[in-house]
Structure formats: structure tokens, C-alpha cells
mmCIF file of C-alpha atoms in Angstrom:
data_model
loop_
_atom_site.group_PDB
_atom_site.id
_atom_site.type_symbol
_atom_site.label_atom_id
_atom_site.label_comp_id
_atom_site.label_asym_id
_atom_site.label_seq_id
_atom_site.Cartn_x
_atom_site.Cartn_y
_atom_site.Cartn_z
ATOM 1 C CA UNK A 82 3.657 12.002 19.747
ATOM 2 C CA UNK A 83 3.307 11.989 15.928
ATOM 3 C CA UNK A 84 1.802 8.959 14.557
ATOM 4 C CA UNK A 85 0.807 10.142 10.960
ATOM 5 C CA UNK A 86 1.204 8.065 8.071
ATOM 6 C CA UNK A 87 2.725 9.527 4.406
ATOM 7 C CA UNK A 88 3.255 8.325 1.457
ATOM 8 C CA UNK A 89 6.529 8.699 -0.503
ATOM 9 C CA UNK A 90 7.430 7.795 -4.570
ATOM 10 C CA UNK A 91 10.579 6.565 -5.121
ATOM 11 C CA UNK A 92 10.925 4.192 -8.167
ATOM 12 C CA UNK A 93 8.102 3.989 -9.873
ATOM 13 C CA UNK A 94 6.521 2.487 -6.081
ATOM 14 C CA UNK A 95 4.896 4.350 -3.235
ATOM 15 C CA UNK A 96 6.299 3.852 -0.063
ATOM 16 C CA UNK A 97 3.963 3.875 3.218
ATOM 17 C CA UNK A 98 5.740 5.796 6.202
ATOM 18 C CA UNK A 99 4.517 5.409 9.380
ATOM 19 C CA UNK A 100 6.065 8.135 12.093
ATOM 20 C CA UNK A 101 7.533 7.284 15.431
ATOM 21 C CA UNK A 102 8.145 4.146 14.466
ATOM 22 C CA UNK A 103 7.424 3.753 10.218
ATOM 23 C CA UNK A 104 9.497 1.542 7.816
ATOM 24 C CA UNK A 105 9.236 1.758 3.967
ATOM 25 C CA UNK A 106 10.060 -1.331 1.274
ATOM 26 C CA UNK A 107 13.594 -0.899 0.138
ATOM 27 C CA UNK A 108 13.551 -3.347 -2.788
ATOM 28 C CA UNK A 109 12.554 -0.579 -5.086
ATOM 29 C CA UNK A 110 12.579 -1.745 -8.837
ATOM 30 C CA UNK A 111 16.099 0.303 -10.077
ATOM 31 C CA UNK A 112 14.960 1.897 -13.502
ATOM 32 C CA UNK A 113 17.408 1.275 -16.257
ATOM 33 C CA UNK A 114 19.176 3.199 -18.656
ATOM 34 C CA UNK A 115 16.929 3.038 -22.052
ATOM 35 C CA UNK A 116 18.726 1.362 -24.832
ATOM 36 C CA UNK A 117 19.603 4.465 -26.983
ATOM 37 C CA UNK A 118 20.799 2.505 -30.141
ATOM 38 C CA UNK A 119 17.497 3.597 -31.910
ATOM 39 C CA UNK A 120 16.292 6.508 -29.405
ATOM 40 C CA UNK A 121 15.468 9.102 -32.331
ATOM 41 C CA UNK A 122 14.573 6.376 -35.045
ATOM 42 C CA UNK A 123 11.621 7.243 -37.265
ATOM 43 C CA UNK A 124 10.898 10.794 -35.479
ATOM 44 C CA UNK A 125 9.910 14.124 -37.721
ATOM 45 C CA UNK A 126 10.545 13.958 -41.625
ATOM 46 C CA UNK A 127 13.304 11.606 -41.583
ATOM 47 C CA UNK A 128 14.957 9.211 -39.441
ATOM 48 C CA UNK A 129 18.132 9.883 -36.901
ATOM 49 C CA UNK A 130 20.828 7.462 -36.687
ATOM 50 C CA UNK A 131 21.828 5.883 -33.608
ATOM 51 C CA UNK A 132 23.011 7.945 -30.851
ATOM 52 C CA UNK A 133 27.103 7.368 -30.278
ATOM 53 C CA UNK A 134 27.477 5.460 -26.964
ATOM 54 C CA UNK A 135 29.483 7.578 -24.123
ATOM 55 C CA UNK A 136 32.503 5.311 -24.475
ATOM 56 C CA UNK A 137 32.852 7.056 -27.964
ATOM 57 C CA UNK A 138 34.144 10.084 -25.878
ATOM 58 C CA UNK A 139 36.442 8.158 -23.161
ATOM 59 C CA UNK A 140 40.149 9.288 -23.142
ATOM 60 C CA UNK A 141 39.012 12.610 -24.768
ATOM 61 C CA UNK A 142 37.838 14.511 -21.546
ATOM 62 C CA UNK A 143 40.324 16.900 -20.522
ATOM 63 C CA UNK A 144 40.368 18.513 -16.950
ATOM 64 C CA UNK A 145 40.177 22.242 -17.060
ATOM 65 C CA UNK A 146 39.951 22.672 -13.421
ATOM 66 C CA UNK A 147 39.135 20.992 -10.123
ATOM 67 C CA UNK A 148 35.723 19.966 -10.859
ATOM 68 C CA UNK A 149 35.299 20.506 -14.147
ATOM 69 C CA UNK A 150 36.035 18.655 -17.978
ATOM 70 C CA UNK A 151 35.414 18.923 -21.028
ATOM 71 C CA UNK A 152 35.155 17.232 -24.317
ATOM 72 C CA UNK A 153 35.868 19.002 -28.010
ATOM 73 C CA UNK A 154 35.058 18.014 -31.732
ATOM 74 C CA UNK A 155 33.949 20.491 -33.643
ATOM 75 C CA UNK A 156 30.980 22.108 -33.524
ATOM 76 C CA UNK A 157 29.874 20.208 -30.419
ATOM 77 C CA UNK A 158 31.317 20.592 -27.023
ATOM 78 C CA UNK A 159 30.548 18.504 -23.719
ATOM 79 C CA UNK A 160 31.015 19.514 -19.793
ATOM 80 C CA UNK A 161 31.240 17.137 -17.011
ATOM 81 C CA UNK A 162 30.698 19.312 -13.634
ATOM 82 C CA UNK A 163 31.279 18.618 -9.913
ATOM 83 C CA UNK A 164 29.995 21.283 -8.040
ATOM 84 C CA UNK A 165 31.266 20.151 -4.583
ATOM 85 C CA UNK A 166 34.629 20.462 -6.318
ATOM 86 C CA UNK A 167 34.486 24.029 -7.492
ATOM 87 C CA UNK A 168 36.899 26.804 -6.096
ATOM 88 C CA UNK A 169 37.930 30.302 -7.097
ATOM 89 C CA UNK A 170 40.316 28.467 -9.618
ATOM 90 C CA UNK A 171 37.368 26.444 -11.308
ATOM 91 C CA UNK A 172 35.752 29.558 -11.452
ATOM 92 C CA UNK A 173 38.451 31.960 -13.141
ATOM 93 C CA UNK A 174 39.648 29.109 -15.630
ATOM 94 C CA UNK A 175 36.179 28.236 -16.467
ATOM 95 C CA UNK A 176 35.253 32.093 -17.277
ATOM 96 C CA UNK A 177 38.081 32.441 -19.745
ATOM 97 C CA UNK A 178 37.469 29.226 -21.678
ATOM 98 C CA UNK A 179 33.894 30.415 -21.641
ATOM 99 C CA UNK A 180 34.383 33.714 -22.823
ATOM 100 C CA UNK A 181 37.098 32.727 -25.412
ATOM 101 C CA UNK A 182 34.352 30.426 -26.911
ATOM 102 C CA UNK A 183 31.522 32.995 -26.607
ATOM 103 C CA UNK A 184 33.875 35.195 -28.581
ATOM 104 C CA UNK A 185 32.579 34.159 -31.959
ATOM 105 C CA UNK A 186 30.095 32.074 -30.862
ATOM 106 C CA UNK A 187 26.227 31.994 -32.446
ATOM 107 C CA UNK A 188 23.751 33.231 -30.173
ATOM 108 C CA UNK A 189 22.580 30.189 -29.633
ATOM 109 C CA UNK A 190 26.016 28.812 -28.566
ATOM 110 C CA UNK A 191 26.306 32.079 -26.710
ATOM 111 C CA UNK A 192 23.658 31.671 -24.333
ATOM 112 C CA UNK A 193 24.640 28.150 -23.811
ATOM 113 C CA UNK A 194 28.187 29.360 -22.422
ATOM 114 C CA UNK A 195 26.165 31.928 -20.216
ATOM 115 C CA UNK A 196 23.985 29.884 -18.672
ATOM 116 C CA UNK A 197 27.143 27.359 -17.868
ATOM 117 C CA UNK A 198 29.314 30.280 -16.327
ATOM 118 C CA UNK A 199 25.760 31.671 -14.169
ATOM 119 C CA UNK A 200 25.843 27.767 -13.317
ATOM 120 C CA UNK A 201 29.604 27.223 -11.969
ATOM 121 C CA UNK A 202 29.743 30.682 -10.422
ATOM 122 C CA UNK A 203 26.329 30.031 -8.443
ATOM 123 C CA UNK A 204 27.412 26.598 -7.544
ATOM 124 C CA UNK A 205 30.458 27.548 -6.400
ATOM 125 C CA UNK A 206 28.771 30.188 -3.919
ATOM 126 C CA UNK A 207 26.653 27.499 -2.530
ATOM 127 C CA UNK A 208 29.119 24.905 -1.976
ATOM 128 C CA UNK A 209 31.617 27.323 -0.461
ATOM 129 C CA UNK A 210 28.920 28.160 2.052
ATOM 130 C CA UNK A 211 29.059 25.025 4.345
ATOM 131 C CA UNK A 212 26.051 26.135 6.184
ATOM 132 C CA UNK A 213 23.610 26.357 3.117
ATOM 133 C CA UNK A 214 23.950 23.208 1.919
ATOM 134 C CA UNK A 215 23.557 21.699 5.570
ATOM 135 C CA UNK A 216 19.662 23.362 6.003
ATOM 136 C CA UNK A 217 19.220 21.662 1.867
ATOM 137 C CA UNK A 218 20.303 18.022 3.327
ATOM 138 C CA UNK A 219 18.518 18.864 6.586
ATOM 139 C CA UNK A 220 15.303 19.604 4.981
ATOM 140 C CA UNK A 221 15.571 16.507 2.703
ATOM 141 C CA UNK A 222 15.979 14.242 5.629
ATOM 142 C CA UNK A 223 13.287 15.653 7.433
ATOM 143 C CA UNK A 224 10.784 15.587 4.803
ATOM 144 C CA UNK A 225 12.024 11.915 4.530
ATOM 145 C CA UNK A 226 11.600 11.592 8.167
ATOM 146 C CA UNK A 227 9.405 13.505 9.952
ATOM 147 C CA UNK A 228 10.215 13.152 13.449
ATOM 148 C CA UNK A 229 9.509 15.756 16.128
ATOM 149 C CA UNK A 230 13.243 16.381 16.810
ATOM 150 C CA UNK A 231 14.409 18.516 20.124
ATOM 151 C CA UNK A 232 16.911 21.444 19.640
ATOM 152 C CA UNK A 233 19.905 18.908 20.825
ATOM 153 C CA UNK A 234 18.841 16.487 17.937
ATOM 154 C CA UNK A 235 18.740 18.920 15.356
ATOM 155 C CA UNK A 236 22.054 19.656 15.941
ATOM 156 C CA UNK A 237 23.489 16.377 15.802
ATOM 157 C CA UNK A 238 22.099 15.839 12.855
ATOM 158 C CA UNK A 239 23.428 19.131 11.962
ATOM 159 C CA UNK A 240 26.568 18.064 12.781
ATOM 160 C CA UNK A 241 26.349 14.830 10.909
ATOM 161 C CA UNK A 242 25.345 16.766 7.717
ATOM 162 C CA UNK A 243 28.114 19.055 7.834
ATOM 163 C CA UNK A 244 30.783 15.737 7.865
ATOM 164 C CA UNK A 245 29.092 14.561 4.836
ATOM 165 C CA UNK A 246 29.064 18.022 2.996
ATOM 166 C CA UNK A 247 32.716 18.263 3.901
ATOM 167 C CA UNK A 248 33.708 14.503 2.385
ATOM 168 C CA UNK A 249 31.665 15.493 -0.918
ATOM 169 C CA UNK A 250 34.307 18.944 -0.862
ATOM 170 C CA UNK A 251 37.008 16.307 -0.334
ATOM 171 C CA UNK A 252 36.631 13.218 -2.479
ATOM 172 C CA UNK A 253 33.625 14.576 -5.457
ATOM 173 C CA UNK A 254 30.708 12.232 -6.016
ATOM 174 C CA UNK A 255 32.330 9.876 -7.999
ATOM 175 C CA UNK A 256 35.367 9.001 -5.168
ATOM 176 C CA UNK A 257 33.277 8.763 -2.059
ATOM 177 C CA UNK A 258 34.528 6.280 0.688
ATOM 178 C CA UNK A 259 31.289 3.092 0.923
ATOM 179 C CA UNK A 260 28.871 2.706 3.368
ATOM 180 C CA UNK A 261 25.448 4.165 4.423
ATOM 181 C CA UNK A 262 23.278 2.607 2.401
ATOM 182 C CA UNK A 263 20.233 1.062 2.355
ATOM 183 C CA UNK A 264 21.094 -2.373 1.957
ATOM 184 C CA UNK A 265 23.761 -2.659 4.999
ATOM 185 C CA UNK A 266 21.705 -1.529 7.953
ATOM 186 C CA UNK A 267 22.462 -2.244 11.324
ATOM 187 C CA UNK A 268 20.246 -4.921 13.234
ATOM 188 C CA UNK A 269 18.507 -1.992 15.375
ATOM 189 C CA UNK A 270 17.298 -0.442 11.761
ATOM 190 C CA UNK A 271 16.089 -3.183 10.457
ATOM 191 C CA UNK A 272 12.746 -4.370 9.933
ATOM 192 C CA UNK A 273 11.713 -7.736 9.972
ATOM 193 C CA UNK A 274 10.580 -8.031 6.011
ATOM 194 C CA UNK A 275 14.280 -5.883 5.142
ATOM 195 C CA UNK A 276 12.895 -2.417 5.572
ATOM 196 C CA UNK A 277 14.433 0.431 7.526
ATOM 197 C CA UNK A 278 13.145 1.349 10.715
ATOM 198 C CA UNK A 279 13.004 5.173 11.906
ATOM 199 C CA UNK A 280 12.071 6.679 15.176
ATOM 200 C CA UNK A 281 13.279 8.783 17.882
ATOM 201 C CA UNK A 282 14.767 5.931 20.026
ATOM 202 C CA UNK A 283 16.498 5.061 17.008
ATOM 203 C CA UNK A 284 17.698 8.513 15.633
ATOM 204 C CA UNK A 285 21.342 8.679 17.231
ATOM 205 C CA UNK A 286 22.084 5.591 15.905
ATOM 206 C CA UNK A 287 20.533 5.866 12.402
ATOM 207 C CA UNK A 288 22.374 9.577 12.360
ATOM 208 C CA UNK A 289 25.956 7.971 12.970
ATOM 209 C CA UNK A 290 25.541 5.490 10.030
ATOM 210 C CA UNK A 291 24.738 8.346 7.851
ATOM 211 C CA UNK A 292 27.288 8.411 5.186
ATOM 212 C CA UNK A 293 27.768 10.639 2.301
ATOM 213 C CA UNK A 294 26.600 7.586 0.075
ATOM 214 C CA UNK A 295 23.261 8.036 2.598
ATOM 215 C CA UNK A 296 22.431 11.084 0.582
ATOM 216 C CA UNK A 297 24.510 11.364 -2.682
ATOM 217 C CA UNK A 298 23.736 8.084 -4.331
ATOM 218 C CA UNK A 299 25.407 6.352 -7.238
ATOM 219 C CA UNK A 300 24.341 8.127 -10.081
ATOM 220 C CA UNK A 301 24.680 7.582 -14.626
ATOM 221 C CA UNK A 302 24.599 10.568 -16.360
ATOM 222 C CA UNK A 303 24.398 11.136 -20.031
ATOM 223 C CA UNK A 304 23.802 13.978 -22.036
ATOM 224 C CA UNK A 305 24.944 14.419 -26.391
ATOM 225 C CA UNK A 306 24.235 17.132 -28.612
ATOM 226 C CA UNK A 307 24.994 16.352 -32.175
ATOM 227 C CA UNK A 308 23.609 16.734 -35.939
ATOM 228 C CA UNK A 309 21.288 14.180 -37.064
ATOM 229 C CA UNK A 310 23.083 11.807 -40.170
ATOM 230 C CA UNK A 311 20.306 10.951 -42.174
ATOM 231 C CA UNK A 312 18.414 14.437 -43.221
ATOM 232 C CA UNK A 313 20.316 17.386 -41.609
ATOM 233 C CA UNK A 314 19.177 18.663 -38.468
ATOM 234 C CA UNK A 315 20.186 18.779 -34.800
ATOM 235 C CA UNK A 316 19.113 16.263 -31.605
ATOM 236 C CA UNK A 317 20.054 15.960 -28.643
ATOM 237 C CA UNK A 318 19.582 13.268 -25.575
ATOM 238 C CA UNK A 319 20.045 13.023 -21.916
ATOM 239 C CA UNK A 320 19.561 10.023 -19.460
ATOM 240 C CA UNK A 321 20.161 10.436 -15.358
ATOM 241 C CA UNK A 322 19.920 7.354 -13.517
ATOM 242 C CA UNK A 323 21.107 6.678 -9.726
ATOM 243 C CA UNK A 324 21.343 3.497 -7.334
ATOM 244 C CA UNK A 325 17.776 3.162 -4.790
ATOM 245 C CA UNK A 326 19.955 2.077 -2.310
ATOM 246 C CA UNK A 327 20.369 5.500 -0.723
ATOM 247 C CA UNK A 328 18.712 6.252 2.937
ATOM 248 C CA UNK A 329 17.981 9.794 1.659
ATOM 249 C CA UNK A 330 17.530 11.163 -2.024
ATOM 250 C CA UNK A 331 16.928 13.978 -4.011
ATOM 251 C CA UNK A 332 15.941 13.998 -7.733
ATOM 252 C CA UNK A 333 17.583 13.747 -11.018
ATOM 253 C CA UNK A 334 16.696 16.034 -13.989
ATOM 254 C CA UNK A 335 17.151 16.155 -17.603
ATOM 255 C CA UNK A 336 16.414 18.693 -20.680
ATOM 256 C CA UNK A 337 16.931 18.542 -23.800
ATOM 257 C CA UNK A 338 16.548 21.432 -27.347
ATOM 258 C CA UNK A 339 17.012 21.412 -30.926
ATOM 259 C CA UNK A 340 16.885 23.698 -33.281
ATOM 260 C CA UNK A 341 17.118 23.696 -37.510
ATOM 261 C CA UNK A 342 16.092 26.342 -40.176
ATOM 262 C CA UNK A 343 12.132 27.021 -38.946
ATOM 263 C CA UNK A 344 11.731 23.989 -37.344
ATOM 264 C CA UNK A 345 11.870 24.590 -33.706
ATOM 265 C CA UNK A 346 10.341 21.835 -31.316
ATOM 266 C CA UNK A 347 9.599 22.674 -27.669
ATOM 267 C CA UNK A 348 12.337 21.586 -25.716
ATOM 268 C CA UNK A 349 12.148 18.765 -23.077
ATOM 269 C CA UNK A 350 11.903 18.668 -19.601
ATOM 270 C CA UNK A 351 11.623 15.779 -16.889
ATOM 271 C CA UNK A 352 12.966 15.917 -13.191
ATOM 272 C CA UNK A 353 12.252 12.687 -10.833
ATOM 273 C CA UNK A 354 13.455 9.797 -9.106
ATOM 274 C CA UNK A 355 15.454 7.332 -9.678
ATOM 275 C CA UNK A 356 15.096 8.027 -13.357
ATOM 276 C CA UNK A 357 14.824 10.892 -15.695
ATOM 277 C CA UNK A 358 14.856 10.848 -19.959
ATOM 278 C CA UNK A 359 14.515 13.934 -22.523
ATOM 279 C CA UNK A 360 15.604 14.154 -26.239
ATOM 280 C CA UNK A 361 14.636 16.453 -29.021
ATOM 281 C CA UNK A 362 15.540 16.732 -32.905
ATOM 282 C CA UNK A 363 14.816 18.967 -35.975
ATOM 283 C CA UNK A 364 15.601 18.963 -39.285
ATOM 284 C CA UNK A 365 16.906 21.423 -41.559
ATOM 285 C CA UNK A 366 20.187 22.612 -43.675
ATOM 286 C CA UNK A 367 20.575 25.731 -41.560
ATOM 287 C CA UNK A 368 20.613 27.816 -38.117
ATOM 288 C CA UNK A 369 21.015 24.171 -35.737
ATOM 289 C CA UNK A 370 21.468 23.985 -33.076
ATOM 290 C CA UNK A 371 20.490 21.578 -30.208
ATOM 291 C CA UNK A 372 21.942 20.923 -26.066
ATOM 292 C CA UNK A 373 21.190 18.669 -23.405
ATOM 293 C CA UNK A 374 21.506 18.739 -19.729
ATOM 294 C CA UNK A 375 21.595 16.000 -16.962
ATOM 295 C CA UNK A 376 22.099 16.379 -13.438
ATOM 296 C CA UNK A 377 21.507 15.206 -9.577
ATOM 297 C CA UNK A 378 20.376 17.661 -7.051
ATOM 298 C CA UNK A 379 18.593 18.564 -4.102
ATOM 299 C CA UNK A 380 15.897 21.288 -3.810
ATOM 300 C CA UNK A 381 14.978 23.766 -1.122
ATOM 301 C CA UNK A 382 12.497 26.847 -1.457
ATOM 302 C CA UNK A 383 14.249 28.378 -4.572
ATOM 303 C CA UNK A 384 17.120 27.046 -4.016
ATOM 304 C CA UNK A 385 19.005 23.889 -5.715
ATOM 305 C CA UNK A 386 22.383 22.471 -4.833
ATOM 306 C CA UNK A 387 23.986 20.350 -7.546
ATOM 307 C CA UNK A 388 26.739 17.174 -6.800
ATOM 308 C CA UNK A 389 27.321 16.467 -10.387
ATOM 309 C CA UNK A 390 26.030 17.486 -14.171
ATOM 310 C CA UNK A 391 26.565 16.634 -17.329
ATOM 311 C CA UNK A 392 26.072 19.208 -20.855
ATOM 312 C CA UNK A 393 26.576 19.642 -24.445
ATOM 313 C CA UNK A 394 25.969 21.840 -27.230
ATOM 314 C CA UNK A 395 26.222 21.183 -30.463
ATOM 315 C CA UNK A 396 25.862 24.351 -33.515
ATOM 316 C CA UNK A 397 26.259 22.023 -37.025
ATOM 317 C CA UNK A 398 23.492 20.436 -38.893
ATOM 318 C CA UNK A 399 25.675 17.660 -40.906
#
């Protein structure tokens, strides 16, 4: 019988887990979004102004395909992505908008558009193979729970998983149906002080209140590429934030680059839970260029599966 104890960080707090029967703390601090009115105030040789907020961009999204949008002005562009929502139509459309803008595109821009149609087409492939993204979820749970589970467990799990995986293909992560989280336990999960108990005479029961919320929590994404207003220059931010309330998580990430004449920054990278932050600028009158990135996914071996992103690129310096 396994009777180790781990520890797990979630939100800025590490959570004790003690196996057969373990609970963790739920009320996890949920990190907010940073103000971004003043994010790239007094940086490099001159200050930024304000970053635009995202309802500057609301009623301007326009759906290309199932799963994907995007947002135009020019010199900047801005994806919203669903992978769970990708088909062979998402695919084709999105490979001729990307290719029509590669066509006179910088190189900078260019390999922007590349690494977005590498990104749909691989995302596509793993969320059209049902099985994949099962042994992902399944290896998140367990490492969340490590139970010694028989064959006939591991399949109903399995079997679990797949429902959820099959909801995400149906609804996207912004339309899934409530329940399974956290928060709304049944009595036989609970622990006394609100926590969540797991163990194997427990498992069936904590396996049918999965949910897809269980695993794909609430999540804010953000992520602007633009010139900077008050030299010339390029920045870029990007924000992820998601809900604690989930039974099971993954991580969010963020990255940000920016580019002008011969400044050129290193770019900006941060992947955690439940918050994540980049943001770069330069300054200069020529060659900008910046791009940001925010996403939710899960990671096994080499592998990551993505249930929603957010880009942009942006290629003007005033």
C-alpha cells in the first residue's frame, strides 16, 4: 500500500499530498491579472504608453474557421485558437490566409505565420487522435494522484478521459457544460477543513464527477503586439490566468519579442500555474518588429496538447 507523501505548487502555495488517503488545501490564493495601464512605463530610452485594454479589439474578431479568429489593423494581426476545435477545414483555410500573408511578408512576419501554420497543423493531429490526448490527461491525473491503480481502474478512468476529450471536440473551452470542480465536491470527497479527499475506495466515485471543467479550467488570456507611442519601437505583452478551482491542471505559458533597428532584447519566457506574465520592447525608427504568445496546455514527454491560445504580431515602429 503506498503511503508516501508529495508535495505539489499550485498558486503560489505548496500543497501536502498524502497517498491512499491524502487531501490538499483548495483555497489557493487565485493570482490576478496585473494592471497593464502602465506595464511598459519608464523601460529602455523612453517610456511606452499604456497598453490598449482587450475590449479595444471586441466586435473586430472575425471567424476564419471552426476554431480559429482573427483580428486585423494594419501592421499588427491577432489569432485566437481552439485546438480541440480544429478540423481539416481549420486547417486548409488557415494555410491560405497564412500563405497569402507570408506572401510579402518581412521575415520576421514570415516566420511568425510559419510557426502558427506548424502550430494548427500539429494541433490538429493531436486532437484528431482521441487516444493521445487520453494518455496526456491520464498522466496529469496520475501525477496529481498517485494511486496504485489495477488494470480495470485504469480503464475507467480511461474511459472517463475519453468523455471529457470528446465534450472539449464538442463545445471548445470557452462553452463547456459546469460542474467538476473543486469547490462542489460530493460529501464522500470531502475533507473535514474543505479539502478533497483521494484514495482507492474513493476512486470510482471521484472518476464519475470528473468533468471537463475537472481538467480544462477557466482560463484569461491576453496577448498584443504593437509599436510603442512615445519613441518608436515595438513591445509586446501577454498575461494567462485560469480559475484554482480545477481537480486537475496543467500550466499556462506566455512569451513575448521585440525587435527595432539594433536594439534586440532577449525575448521572454514564463510557463506556470495559475499565472504566467512576459512583455518585451525596443526602440528604434526601423526593422520592428515584436509578438506575443499565451496559452493553456498540458505536457507529456515531448509532447504538449493545447485547449486554447492567444497571438499577435505586429511589423511597424510608429
Amino acid at each position: 500500500m503506498l503511503k508516501g507523501v508529495q508535495e505539489v505548487k499550485a498558486g503560489g502555495r505548496t500543497r501536502r499530498v498524502h497517498v491512499r488517503l491524502f487531501a490538499w488545501n483548495p483555497k489557493v490564493l487565485l493570482a490576478l491579472l496585473v494592471v497593464l495601464s502602465g506595464l511598459f512605463a519608464g523601460c529602455g530610452r523612453g517610456a511606452a504608453t499604456a497598453t490598449p485594454s482587450q475590449s479595444d479589439q471586441s466586435g473586430a474578431w472575425i471567424e476564419l474557421a471552426p476554431g480559429i479568429r482573427y483580428w486585423e489593423k494594419e501592421g499588427r494581426v491577432s489569432l485566437d485558437i481552439a485546438p480541440p476545435l480544429l478540423t481539416e477545414e481549420s486547417v486548409q483555410k488557415f494555410a491560405e490566409y497564412a500563405q497569402g500573408r507570408m506572401a510579402q511578408a518581412t521575415l520576421e512576419e514570415k516566420a511568425f505565420w510559419e510557426e502558427q501554420l506548424r502550430f494548427v497543423k500539429e494541433q490538429r493531429a493531436i486532437w484528431s487522435d482521441e487516444e493521445v490526448v487520453v494518455s496526456v490527461l491520464e498522466n496529469a491525473f496520475l501525477e496529481k494522484n498517485p494511486l496504485p491503480l489495477k488494470e480495470p481502474q485504469r480503464q475507467e478512468l480511461r474511459a472517463k478521459l475519453r468523455e471529457i476529450v470528446r465534450q472539449m471536440k464538442r463545445y471548445g473551452p470557452d462553452n463547456l457544460p459546469p460542474g467538476g470542480d473543486i469547490q462542489n465536491l460530493p460529501p464522500a470527497l470531502k475533507t473535514p477543513d474543505g479539502g478533497m479527499v483521494v484514495g482507492l475506495e474513493t476512486f470510482s466515485l471521484l472518476v464519475q464527477y470528473l468533468a471537463p471543467q475537472s481538467l480544462f479550467p477557466s482560463c484569461s488570456l491576453a496577448a498584443s503586439a504593437m509599436p510603442t507611442t512615445a519613441s518608436p519601437g515595438a513591445k509586446a505583452y501577454a498575461t494567462a490566468s485560469c480559475s484554482t478551482g480545477s481537480v486537475i491542471w496543467g500550466q499556462v505559458e506566455t512569451r513575448t519579442s521585440a525587435r527595432a533597428a539594433n536594439d534586440w532584447p532577449p525575448p521572454c519566457y514564463d510557463s506556470g500555474w495559475p499565472f504566467s506574465q512576459c512583455m518585451s520592447v525596443a526602440y528604434g525608427s526601423t526593422g520592428c518588429s515584436s509578438s506575443a504568445w499565451a496559452g493553456y496546455y498540458y505536457q507529456w514527454t515531448d509532447l504538449r496538447v493545447y485547449s486554447s491560445t492567444r497571438s499577435s504580431s505586429n511589423s511597424r515602429c510608429f
